[in-house]
CSV table of C-alpha atoms (C1' of nucleotides) in Angstrom, one decimal:
chain,number,residue,atom,x,y,z
Y,1,MET,CA,17.3,22.3,-16.5
Y,2,SER,CA,16.5,22.9,-12.9
Y,3,THR,CA,13.7,25.2,-13.9
Y,4,GLY,CA,12.5,22.9,-16.7
Y,5,ALA,CA,9.6,20.5,-16.3
Y,6,VAL,CA,10.0,17.6,-13.9
Y,7,ARG,CA,10.6,14.4,-15.8
Y,8,VAL,CA,8.4,11.6,-14.4
Y,9,LEU,CA,8.4,7.8,-14.8
Y,10,LEU,CA,5.1,6.1,-14.0
Y,11,ALA,CA,5.0,2.4,-13.1
Y,12,ASP,CA,1.8,0.5,-12.3
Y,13,ASP,CA,0.6,-2.8,-13.6
Y,14,GLU,CA,-3.0,-1.5,-14.0
Y,15,HIS,CA,-3.2,0.0,-17.5
Y,16,LEU,CA,-6.4,1.8,-16.6
Y,17,ILE,CA,-4.8,3.6,-13.7
Y,18,ARG,CA,-1.5,4.2,-15.4
Y,19,GLY,CA,-3.0,5.7,-18.4
Y,20,ALA,CA,-5.5,7.9,-16.5
Y,21,LEU,CA,-2.7,9.1,-14.2
Y,22,ALA,CA,-0.5,10.0,-17.1
Y,23,ALA,CA,-3.2,12.0,-18.7
Y,24,LEU,CA,-4.0,13.9,-15.4
Y,25,LEU,CA,-0.4,14.6,-14.6
Y,26,SER,CA,0.1,15.9,-18.1
Y,27,LEU,CA,-2.4,18.7,-17.3
Y,28,GLU,CA,0.2,20.1,-14.9
Y,29,ASP,CA,2.4,22.5,-16.7
Y,30,ASP,CA,5.6,21.7,-14.8
Y,31,LEU,CA,5.3,17.9,-14.9
Y,32,LEU,CA,6.2,15.7,-17.9
Y,33,VAL,CA,5.6,11.9,-18.0
Y,34,VAL,CA,8.5,10.6,-20.0
Y,35,ALA,CA,8.0,6.9,-19.5
Y,36,GLU,CA,5.5,4.3,-18.4
Y,37,ALA,CA,6.0,0.7,-17.2
Y,38,ALA,CA,3.7,-2.2,-16.2
Y,39,SER,CA,6.2,-4.3,-14.2
Y,40,GLY,CA,9.2,-4.0,-12.0
Y,41,PRO,CA,11.9,-5.0,-14.5
Y,42,GLU,CA,10.3,-2.8,-17.2
Y,43,ALA,CA,10.3,0.1,-14.7
Y,44,LEU,CA,14.0,-0.4,-14.3
Y,45,ALA,CA,14.7,-0.6,-18.0
Y,46,MET,CA,12.6,2.6,-18.6
Y,47,ALA,CA,14.4,4.4,-15.8
Y,48,ARG,CA,17.8,3.6,-17.3
Y,49,ALA,CA,16.7,4.7,-20.8
Y,50,HIS,CA,15.0,7.9,-19.8
Y,51,GLU,CA,16.7,8.9,-16.5
Y,52,PRO,CA,13.6,10.6,-15.0
Y,53,ASP,CA,13.8,13.1,-12.1
Y,54,VAL,CA,11.1,11.3,-10.2
Y,55,ALA,CA,9.8,7.7,-10.4
Y,56,VAL,CA,6.3,7.1,-9.2
Y,57,LEU,CA,6.1,3.4,-8.4
Y,58,ASP,CA,3.2,1.1,-7.5
Y,59,LEU,CA,4.1,-1.1,-4.5
Y,60,GLN,CA,2.7,-4.2,-6.0
Y,61,MET,CA,3.8,-5.1,-9.5
Y,62,PRO,CA,4.7,-8.3,-11.3
Y,63,GLY,CA,8.4,-9.2,-11.4
Y,64,ALA,CA,9.8,-6.9,-8.7
Y,65,ASP,CA,7.8,-4.8,-6.3
Y,66,GLY,CA,8.2,-1.0,-5.9
Y,67,VAL,CA,10.7,-1.3,-3.1
Y,68,LYS,CA,13.0,-3.7,-5.0
Y,69,VAL,CA,13.0,-1.3,-8.0
Y,70,ALA,CA,13.7,1.6,-5.6
Y,71,THR,CA,16.7,-0.3,-4.2
Y,72,SER,CA,18.2,-0.8,-7.7
Y,73,LEU,CA,17.5,2.8,-8.6
Y,74,ARG,CA,19.2,4.0,-5.5
Y,75,THR,CA,22.6,2.8,-6.8
Y,76,GLU,CA,22.0,3.2,-10.6
Y,77,LEU,CA,20.4,6.6,-10.7
Y,78,PRO,CA,21.1,8.3,-7.4
Y,79,GLY,CA,19.5,11.6,-8.7
Y,80,CYS,CA,16.2,9.9,-9.4
Y,81,LYS,CA,13.8,10.5,-6.4
Y,82,VAL,CA,11.3,7.6,-5.8
Y,83,LEU,CA,7.7,8.1,-4.7
Y,84,ILE,CA,5.7,5.0,-3.8
Y,85,VAL,CA,2.0,4.7,-4.1
Y,86,THR,CA,0.1,1.8,-2.7
Y,87,SER,CA,-3.4,0.4,-2.3
Y,88,HIS,CA,-2.8,-1.6,0.9
Y,89,GLY,CA,-0.6,0.3,3.4
Y,90,ARG,CA,1.2,-2.3,5.3
Y,91,PRO,CA,3.5,-0.9,8.0
Y,92,GLY,CA,6.5,-3.1,7.2
Y,93,HIS,CA,6.6,-2.0,3.6
Y,94,LEU,CA,6.9,1.6,4.7
Y,95,LYS,CA,9.9,0.7,6.8
Y,96,ARG,CA,11.5,-1.3,4.0
Y,97,ALA,CA,10.8,1.5,1.6
Y,98,LEU,CA,12.4,4.2,3.7
Y,99,ALA,CA,15.4,1.9,4.2
Y,100,ALA,CA,15.7,1.7,0.4
Y,101,GLY,CA,15.9,5.5,0.2
Y,102,VAL,CA,12.4,6.2,-1.0
Y,103,ARG,CA,11.5,9.9,-0.6
Y,104,GLY,CA,7.7,9.6,-0.6
Y,105,PHE,CA,5.1,7.0,0.4
Y,106,VAL,CA,1.4,7.6,0.0
Y,107,PRO,CA,-1.8,5.5,-0.4
Y,108,LYS,CA,-3.8,5.6,-3.6
Y,109,THR,CA,-6.6,7.4,-1.8
Y,110,VAL,CA,-4.9,10.7,-2.4
Y,111,SER,CA,-6.2,12.9,-5.2
Y,112,ALA,CA,-4.3,13.4,-8.5
Y,113,ARG,CA,-3.8,17.1,-7.6
Y,114,ARG,CA,-2.3,16.1,-4.3
Y,115,LEU,CA,0.0,13.6,-6.1
Y,116,ALA,CA,1.2,16.3,-8.4
Y,117,GLU,CA,2.1,18.4,-5.4
Y,118,LEU,CA,4.0,15.5,-3.9
Y,119,ILE,CA,5.9,14.9,-7.0
Y,120,ARG,CA,7.1,18.5,-6.7
Y,121,THR,CA,7.8,18.0,-3.0
Y,122,VAL,CA,10.1,15.0,-3.5
Y,123,HIS,CA,11.7,16.6,-6.6
Y,124,ALA,CA,12.7,19.5,-4.4
Y,125,GLY,CA,14.6,17.1,-2.2
Y,126,ASN,CA,12.0,16.9,0.6
Y,127,ARG,CA,10.4,13.8,2.0
Y,128,TYR,CA,6.7,13.0,2.5
Y,129,VAL,CA,5.1,10.1,4.2
Y,130,ASP,CA,1.3,9.8,4.6
Y,131,PRO,CA,0.6,10.6,8.3
Y,132,GLU,CA,-1.8,7.8,8.8
Y,133,LEU,CA,0.6,5.2,7.4
Y,134,ALA,CA,3.3,6.6,9.5
Y,135,ALA,CA,1.2,6.3,12.6
Y,136,ASP,CA,0.5,2.7,11.7
Y,137,ALA,CA,4.1,2.0,11.3
Y,138,ILE,CA,5.1,3.6,14.6
Y,139,SER,CA,2.3,1.8,16.5
Y,140,ALA,CA,3.4,-1.5,15.0
Y,141,GLY,CA,6.9,-0.9,16.2
Y,142,ASP,CA,9.9,-3.1,15.6
Y,143,SER,CA,9.6,-6.8,15.1
Y,144,PRO,CA,10.0,-8.7,18.4
Y,145,LEU,CA,11.0,-11.8,16.5
Y,146,THR,CA,14.5,-13.2,16.4
Y,147,ALA,CA,16.1,-14.1,13.0
Y,148,ARG,CA,15.3,-17.8,13.4
Y,149,GLU,CA,11.8,-17.2,14.5
Y,150,ALA,CA,11.1,-15.0,11.5
Y,151,GLU,CA,12.7,-17.6,9.2
Y,152,VAL,CA,10.6,-20.4,10.6
Y,153,LEU,CA,7.4,-18.4,10.5
Y,154,GLU,CA,8.1,-17.5,6.9
Y,155,HIS,CA,8.5,-21.2,5.9
Y,156,ALA,CA,5.2,-21.8,7.7
Y,157,ALA,CA,3.4,-19.1,5.7
Y,158,ASP,CA,1.8,-21.4,3.1
Y,159,GLY,CA,0.4,-23.8,5.7
Y,160,ALA,CA,3.2,-26.4,5.4
Y,161,PRO,CA,3.4,-29.0,8.1
Y,162,VAL,CA,6.2,-28.9,10.7
Y,163,ALA,CA,8.1,-31.8,9.2
Y,164,GLU,CA,8.5,-29.9,5.9
Y,165,ILE,CA,9.6,-26.7,7.7
Y,166,ALA,CA,12.1,-28.7,9.7
Y,167,GLU,CA,13.6,-30.1,6.6
Y,168,ARG,CA,13.8,-26.8,4.8
Y,169,ALA,CA,15.3,-25.1,7.8
Y,170,ALA,CA,17.6,-28.0,8.7
Y,171,LEU,CA,16.3,-28.2,12.3
Y,172,ALA,CA,14.7,-30.8,14.5
Y,173,GLU,CA,10.9,-30.9,14.5
Y,174,GLY,CA,10.8,-30.1,18.1
Y,175,THR,CA,12.9,-27.0,17.5
Y,176,VAL,CA,10.7,-25.8,14.8
Y,177,ARG,CA,7.6,-26.2,17.1
Y,178,ASN,CA,9.5,-24.3,19.7
Y,179,TYR,CA,10.2,-21.3,17.5
Y,180,LEU,CA,6.7,-21.2,16.2
Y,181,SER,CA,5.4,-21.4,19.8
Y,182,SER,CA,7.7,-18.5,20.8
Y,183,ALA,CA,6.6,-16.4,17.8
Y,184,VAL,CA,2.9,-17.1,18.5
Y,185,THR,CA,3.4,-16.0,22.1
Y,186,LYS,CA,5.3,-12.8,21.1
Y,187,LEU,CA,2.6,-11.8,18.6
Y,188,GLY,CA,-0.2,-12.6,21.0
Y,189,ALA,CA,-1.8,-14.9,18.4
Y,190,GLU,CA,-4.1,-18.0,19.0
Y,191,ASN,CA,-2.0,-20.3,16.7
Y,192,ARG,CA,0.7,-20.2,14.2
Y,193,HIS,CA,-1.5,-19.4,11.3
Y,194,ALA,CA,-3.0,-16.3,13.0
Y,195,ALA,CA,0.6,-15.4,13.8
Y,196,VAL,CA,1.6,-15.6,10.1
Y,197,ARG,CA,-1.3,-13.3,9.3
Y,198,LEU,CA,-0.3,-10.8,12.0
Y,199,ALA,CA,3.3,-10.8,11.1
Y,200,ARG,CA,2.3,-10.2,7.4
Y,201,GLU,CA,0.1,-7.3,8.4
Y,202,ARG,CA,2.8,-5.7,10.4
Y,203,GLY,CA,5.4,-6.4,7.6
Y,204,TRP,CA,7.6,-8.5,9.9
Y,205,VAL,CA,8.1,-11.4,7.5
L,1,MET,CA,-32.9,10.6,-24.2
L,2,SER,CA,-31.9,7.4,-25.9
L,3,THR,CA,-29.6,9.4,-28.1
L,4,GLY,CA,-28.2,11.6,-25.3
L,5,ALA,CA,-25.0,11.0,-23.4
L,6,VAL,CA,-24.6,7.8,-21.3
L,7,ARG,CA,-25.0,8.7,-17.6
L,8,VAL,CA,-22.3,7.0,-15.7
L,9,LEU,CA,-21.8,6.3,-11.9
L,10,LEU,CA,-18.1,5.7,-10.9
L,11,ALA,CA,-17.4,3.8,-7.6
L,12,ASP,CA,-13.9,3.1,-6.4
L,13,ASP,CA,-12.3,3.6,-3.0
L,14,GLU,CA,-9.0,4.8,-4.5
L,15,HIS,CA,-9.5,8.5,-5.0
L,16,LEU,CA,-6.5,8.7,-7.3
L,17,ILE,CA,-8.0,6.2,-9.7
L,18,ARG,CA,-11.6,7.4,-9.4
L,19,GLY,CA,-10.6,11.0,-10.2
L,20,ALA,CA,-8.3,10.1,-13.0
L,21,LEU,CA,-10.9,7.8,-14.5
L,22,ALA,CA,-13.6,10.4,-14.3
L,23,ALA,CA,-11.4,12.9,-16.1
L,24,LEU,CA,-10.6,10.4,-18.9
L,25,LEU,CA,-14.1,9.3,-19.4
L,26,SER,CA,-15.2,12.9,-19.6
L,27,LEU,CA,-13.1,13.3,-22.7
L,28,GLU,CA,-15.5,11.0,-24.5
L,29,ASP,CA,-18.4,13.0,-26.0
L,30,ASP,CA,-21.1,10.5,-25.4
L,31,LEU,CA,-20.2,9.7,-21.8
L,32,LEU,CA,-21.2,11.7,-18.7
L,33,VAL,CA,-20.0,10.9,-15.2
L,34,VAL,CA,-22.9,12.1,-13.1
L,35,ALA,CA,-21.8,10.7,-9.7
L,36,GLU,CA,-18.7,9.2,-7.9
L,37,ALA,CA,-18.6,7.1,-4.7
L,38,ALA,CA,-15.8,5.7,-2.5
L,39,SER,CA,-17.6,2.9,-0.8
L,40,GLY,CA,-20.4,0.4,-1.4
L,41,PRO,CA,-23.1,2.1,0.6
L,42,GLU,CA,-22.2,5.5,-1.0
L,43,ALA,CA,-22.4,3.9,-4.4
L,44,LEU,CA,-25.9,2.7,-3.7
L,45,ALA,CA,-27.0,6.1,-2.3
L,46,MET,CA,-25.5,7.9,-5.4
L,47,ALA,CA,-27.3,5.5,-7.7
L,48,ARG,CA,-30.6,6.1,-6.1
L,49,ALA,CA,-30.1,9.9,-6.3
L,50,HIS,CA,-28.8,10.1,-9.8
L,51,GLU,CA,-30.2,7.0,-11.6
L,52,PRO,CA,-27.3,6.5,-13.9
L,53,ASP,CA,-27.5,4.4,-17.1
L,54,VAL,CA,-24.3,2.5,-16.3
L,55,ALA,CA,-22.6,1.8,-12.9
L,56,VAL,CA,-18.9,1.2,-13.1
L,57,LEU,CA,-18.0,-0.6,-9.8
L,58,ASP,CA,-14.7,-1.7,-8.3
L,59,LEU,CA,-15.0,-5.2,-6.9
L,60,GLN,CA,-13.3,-4.4,-3.6
L,61,MET,CA,-14.6,-1.5,-1.7
L,62,PRO,CA,-15.3,-0.8,2.0
L,63,GLY,CA,-18.7,-1.4,3.3
L,64,ALA,CA,-20.1,-3.6,0.5
L,65,ASP,CA,-18.3,-5.1,-2.4
L,66,GLY,CA,-19.2,-4.5,-6.0
L,67,VAL,CA,-21.3,-7.7,-6.4
L,68,LYS,CA,-23.4,-6.8,-3.3
L,69,VAL,CA,-24.0,-3.4,-4.7
L,70,ALA,CA,-24.9,-4.9,-8.0
L,71,THR,CA,-27.4,-7.2,-6.3
L,72,SER,CA,-29.1,-4.3,-4.6
L,73,LEU,CA,-29.2,-2.3,-7.9
L,74,ARG,CA,-30.7,-5.2,-9.7
L,75,THR,CA,-34.0,-4.7,-7.8
L,76,GLU,CA,-33.9,-1.0,-7.1
L,77,LEU,CA,-32.8,0.2,-10.5
L,78,PRO,CA,-33.4,-2.5,-13.1
L,79,GLY,CA,-32.5,-0.2,-15.9
L,80,CYS,CA,-29.1,0.5,-14.6
L,81,LYS,CA,-26.4,-1.8,-16.2
L,82,VAL,CA,-23.5,-2.8,-14.0
L,83,LEU,CA,-19.9,-3.1,-15.2
L,84,ILE,CA,-17.4,-4.5,-12.7
L,85,VAL,CA,-13.7,-3.7,-12.7
L,86,THR,CA,-11.2,-5.5,-10.6
L,87,SER,CA,-7.5,-5.7,-9.8
L,88,HIS,CA,-7.4,-9.4,-8.7
L,89,GLY,CA,-9.5,-11.5,-11.0
L,90,ARG,CA,-10.7,-14.4,-8.8
L,91,PRO,CA,-12.9,-16.9,-10.7
L,92,GLY,CA,-15.6,-17.2,-8.0
L,93,HIS,CA,-16.2,-13.5,-8.0
L,94,LEU,CA,-17.0,-13.7,-11.7
L,95,LYS,CA,-19.5,-16.4,-11.2
L,96,ARG,CA,-21.1,-14.5,-8.3
L,97,ALA,CA,-21.2,-11.3,-10.4
L,98,LEU,CA,-23.0,-12.9,-13.3
L,99,ALA,CA,-25.5,-14.5,-10.9
L,100,ALA,CA,-26.1,-10.9,-9.6
L,101,GLY,CA,-27.0,-9.7,-13.1
L,102,VAL,CA,-23.8,-7.9,-13.8
L,103,ARG,CA,-23.4,-7.1,-17.5
L,104,GLY,CA,-19.6,-6.7,-17.7
L,105,PHE,CA,-16.6,-7.9,-15.9
L,106,VAL,CA,-13.1,-6.7,-16.7
L,107,PRO,CA,-9.6,-6.4,-15.1
L,108,LYS,CA,-8.1,-3.0,-14.4
L,109,THR,CA,-5.4,-3.8,-17.0
L,110,VAL,CA,-7.7,-2.6,-19.8
L,111,SER,CA,-7.1,0.9,-21.2
L,112,ALA,CA,-9.4,3.8,-20.5
L,113,ARG,CA,-10.4,3.9,-24.2
L,114,ARG,CA,-11.4,0.2,-24.0
L,115,LEU,CA,-13.3,0.9,-20.8
L,116,ALA,CA,-15.2,3.6,-22.6
L,117,GLU,CA,-16.1,1.2,-25.4
L,118,LEU,CA,-17.3,-1.3,-22.9
L,119,ILE,CA,-19.5,1.2,-21.2
L,120,ARG,CA,-21.2,1.7,-24.5
L,121,THR,CA,-21.4,-2.0,-25.0
L,122,VAL,CA,-23.2,-2.8,-21.8
L,123,HIS,CA,-25.4,0.3,-22.2
L,124,ALA,CA,-26.5,-1.1,-25.5
L,125,GLY,CA,-27.7,-4.2,-23.7
L,126,ASN,CA,-24.9,-6.5,-24.5
L,127,ARG,CA,-22.6,-8.4,-22.1
L,128,TYR,CA,-18.9,-8.6,-22.0
L,129,VAL,CA,-16.6,-10.7,-19.9
L,130,ASP,CA,-12.8,-10.5,-20.1
L,131,PRO,CA,-11.8,-13.7,-22.0
L,132,GLU,CA,-8.8,-14.5,-19.7
L,133,LEU,CA,-11.0,-14.3,-16.6
L,134,ALA,CA,-13.6,-16.4,-18.3
L,135,ALA,CA,-11.1,-19.0,-19.1
L,136,ASP,CA,-9.9,-19.1,-15.5
L,137,ALA,CA,-13.4,-19.4,-14.2
L,138,ILE,CA,-14.1,-22.3,-16.6
L,139,SER,CA,-10.9,-24.1,-15.7
L,140,ALA,CA,-11.6,-23.7,-12.0
L,141,GLY,CA,-15.0,-25.3,-12.5
L,142,ASP,CA,-17.7,-25.6,-10.0
L,143,SER,CA,-17.1,-26.0,-6.3
L,144,PRO,CA,-16.9,-29.6,-5.2
L,145,LEU,CA,-17.8,-28.6,-1.7
L,146,THR,CA,-21.1,-29.2,0.0
L,147,ALA,CA,-22.9,-26.3,1.7
L,148,ARG,CA,-21.7,-27.4,5.2
L,149,GLU,CA,-18.2,-27.9,4.1
L,150,ALA,CA,-18.0,-24.5,2.6
L,151,GLU,CA,-19.6,-23.0,5.7
L,152,VAL,CA,-17.2,-24.7,8.1
L,153,LEU,CA,-14.2,-23.8,5.8
L,154,GLU,CA,-15.3,-20.2,5.9
L,155,HIS,CA,-15.4,-20.2,9.7
L,156,ALA,CA,-11.9,-21.7,9.7
L,157,ALA,CA,-10.6,-18.9,7.4
L,158,ASP,CA,-9.0,-16.8,10.1
L,159,GLY,CA,-7.2,-19.6,11.8
L,160,ALA,CA,-9.7,-20.2,14.5
L,161,PRO,CA,-9.5,-23.5,16.5
L,162,VAL,CA,-12.0,-26.2,15.9
L,163,ALA,CA,-13.8,-25.6,19.2
L,164,GLU,CA,-14.7,-22.1,18.2
L,165,ILE,CA,-15.8,-23.2,14.7
L,166,ALA,CA,-18.0,-25.9,16.3
L,167,GLU,CA,-19.6,-23.3,18.6
L,168,ARG,CA,-20.3,-20.8,15.8
L,169,ALA,CA,-21.7,-23.5,13.5
L,170,ALA,CA,-23.6,-25.3,16.3
L,171,LEU,CA,-21.9,-28.6,15.5
L,172,ALA,CA,-19.9,-31.2,17.5
L,173,GLU,CA,-16.2,-30.8,17.3
L,174,GLY,CA,-15.8,-34.2,15.6
L,175,THR,CA,-18.2,-33.2,12.9
L,176,VAL,CA,-16.3,-30.0,12.2
L,177,ARG,CA,-13.1,-32.0,12.0
L,178,ASN,CA,-14.9,-34.3,9.6
L,179,TYR,CA,-16.1,-31.5,7.3
L,180,LEU,CA,-12.7,-29.9,7.3
L,181,SER,CA,-11.0,-33.3,6.5
L,182,SER,CA,-13.5,-33.8,3.7
L,183,ALA,CA,-12.9,-30.4,2.2
L,184,VAL,CA,-9.1,-30.8,2.5
L,185,THR,CA,-9.3,-34.1,0.6
L,186,LYS,CA,-11.6,-32.7,-2.1
L,187,LEU,CA,-9.3,-29.7,-2.7
L,188,GLY,CA,-6.2,-31.9,-2.6
L,189,ALA,CA,-4.7,-29.7,0.1
L,190,GLU,CA,-2.1,-30.7,2.7
L,191,ASN,CA,-4.1,-29.3,5.7
L,192,ARG,CA,-7.0,-27.0,6.3
L,193,HIS,CA,-5.1,-23.8,6.1
L,194,ALA,CA,-3.8,-24.6,2.6
L,195,ALA,CA,-7.4,-25.6,1.8
L,196,VAL,CA,-8.7,-22.2,2.9
L,197,ARG,CA,-6.1,-20.6,0.6
L,198,LEU,CA,-7.1,-22.7,-2.4
L,199,ALA,CA,-10.8,-22.2,-1.9
L,200,ARG,CA,-10.2,-18.5,-1.6
L,201,GLU,CA,-8.1,-18.4,-4.9
L,202,ARG,CA,-10.9,-20.3,-6.7
L,203,GLY,CA,-13.6,-18.2,-5.2
L,204,TRP,CA,-15.4,-21.1,-3.5
L,205,VAL,CA,-15.8,-19.5,-0.1
U,1,DC,C1',37.5,-13.6,35.5
U,2,DA,C1',32.9,-14.8,37.0
U,3,DC,C1',28.4,-13.7,36.2
U,4,DC,C1',24.1,-13.2,33.9
U,5,DC,C1',21.1,-12.7,30.1
U,6,DG,C1',19.3,-13.8,25.6
U,7,DG,C1',19.3,-16.5,21.5
U,8,DC,C1',19.6,-21.3,19.8
U,9,DA,C1',18.5,-26.0,20.0
U,10,DT,C1',16.4,-30.5,21.8
U,11,DG,C1',13.2,-34.2,23.6
U,12,DA,C1',9.2,-35.5,26.5
U,13,DC,C1',4.6,-34.6,27.5
U,14,DA,C1',-0.2,-32.7,27.0
U,15,DA,C1',-3.5,-30.8,23.8
U,16,DA,C1',-5.4,-30.1,19.4
U,17,DT,C1',-6.1,-31.8,14.8
U,18,DG,C1',-6.9,-35.2,11.1
U,19,DT,C1',-8.8,-39.8,9.8
U,20,DC,C1',-11.9,-43.5,9.9
U,21,DA,C1',-16.2,-46.4,10.0
U,22,DG,C1',-20.8,-46.0,10.6
U,23,DA,C1',-25.8,-44.4,11.6
U,24,DG,C1',-29.8,-41.7,10.4
U,25,DA,C1',-32.2,-38.3,7.0
U,26,DC,C1',-33.4,-37.0,2.5
U,27,DC,C1',-34.0,-37.2,-2.5
U,28,DG,C1',-34.6,-39.1,-7.3
U,29,DG,C1',-35.4,-43.0,-10.0
U,30,DT,C1',-37.6,-47.7,-10.7
D,1,DA,C1',-42.8,-48.9,-1.8
D,2,DC,C1',-38.3,-49.9,-2.5
D,3,DC,C1',-33.5,-49.0,-3.4
D,4,DG,C1',-29.1,-46.5,-4.1
D,5,DG,C1',-26.8,-42.6,-3.5
D,6,DT,C1',-25.5,-38.3,-1.2
D,7,DC,C1',-25.4,-35.2,2.6
D,8,DT,C1',-25.3,-34.7,7.5
D,9,DC,C1',-23.6,-35.9,11.8
D,10,DT,C1',-21.2,-38.5,15.5
D,11,DG,C1',-17.6,-40.8,18.6
D,12,DA,C1',-13.2,-43.4,18.8
D,13,DC,C1',-8.5,-43.7,17.4
D,14,DA,C1',-3.9,-42.2,15.3
D,15,DT,C1',-1.2,-38.3,14.1
D,16,DT,C1',0.3,-33.8,14.4
D,17,DT,C1',1.0,-29.6,16.9
D,18,DG,C1',1.9,-26.6,21.1
D,19,DT,C1',4.1,-26.2,25.7
D,20,DC,C1',7.5,-27.0,29.0
D,21,DA,C1',12.0,-27.9,31.3
D,22,DT,C1',16.5,-28.1,30.2
D,23,DG,C1',21.4,-27.6,28.2
D,24,DC,C1',24.7,-25.1,25.4
D,25,DC,C1',27.0,-21.2,23.5
D,26,DG,C1',28.5,-16.2,22.9
D,27,DG,C1',28.4,-11.2,24.2
D,28,DG,C1',28.1,-7.8,27.6
D,29,DT,C1',28.8,-6.1,32.7
D,30,DG,C1',30.7,-5.6,37.2
DNA sequence: CACCCGGCATGACAAATGTCAGAGACCGGT
DNA sequence: ACCGGTCTCTGACATTTGTCATGCCGGGTG
């Protein structure tokens, strides 16, 4: 079994890409696509049913994103290595992914041949993170926000007025403004909305 | 020549997808991928060099998006039909695309086989728009915003303060506030930031 | 223990934003 | 030529938001 083909699960909501990828990976003698999924929950179900060696997950999928699926797989199928592919490499996601026990994290700009190599790499027990994404994550550093600051900023994400945030967080309006101000200062933003964008980009909310 | 293979240009910034797609389309006897591009400008250059029959363009690419490329192609290579594929189907983009003379507009959730069919469809001179995207566009309706309202809202998109918007648009601050207020009311939003989001979703900015 | 530091929380004040009523320009219809 | 409507633009006013000084609590350090 260890010398047999690597059994692969493919999960991506874009049928066009998933199908094309399945076809290309099938050209590799030592890779076998045993299941495909178009959503997070479906990916989990397929993984339980087929117990693949490697799961190739898109980061953004309906239902549950790649990292959430990886977290569930971590406990349910410890032997299944997870490789995440993504279009928009946001630093915070990489951090979350590694915390979830993901073994590989690459942007979709890699070639199919390279992806096949990486599937073998993670199957062999090694890790691989795209160097550019890693650099971004390192330069972004850890979140300087305290728990409350992050919480309030999250509530402010959809442009809600302070009164609404205060109610949802059970705080006085002045307090909410205070946390927002503090977060804005720490992030070096012009106002809270720019702060939300920045925190999003760095994956801190 | 009219009975020969359809010459196709493929443009998508995600190498993984572009390569996979090229491989799958090559399996079709009557389709021939003659060029690939990873950015808007590159797509234009490739189109000039190879004069394809059909250009399959991703909507979101670095440099110039699919619609911009289509606009340029419209005048430079009138014989080249354009088919746009997209991950996130935002209604306004569809409208812009049709105005730019695009012949087909589909989400990436279609299968490769279906895409091959559609390439033949547009090459034959017919149009095709994904029914679901079309329904969204119709239900979204036309933009209720006036030219100035849309312009001001666009300047406000990145969370800039009113003073900055006023300077960039060469208007008094009061006027800017007025346009923003009007736009917010028309869109039924709580504040200008929510208004920006809504307008974005509907493709009105 | 006494001390200091950082996070949490608040209200008061200053600054930015949202709302309003109204004046002039332009266009299409009568 | 006239009128009604819409778009454009403005300043004045009310509301919301951002900033500041301050007090409280708990966790480390000397």
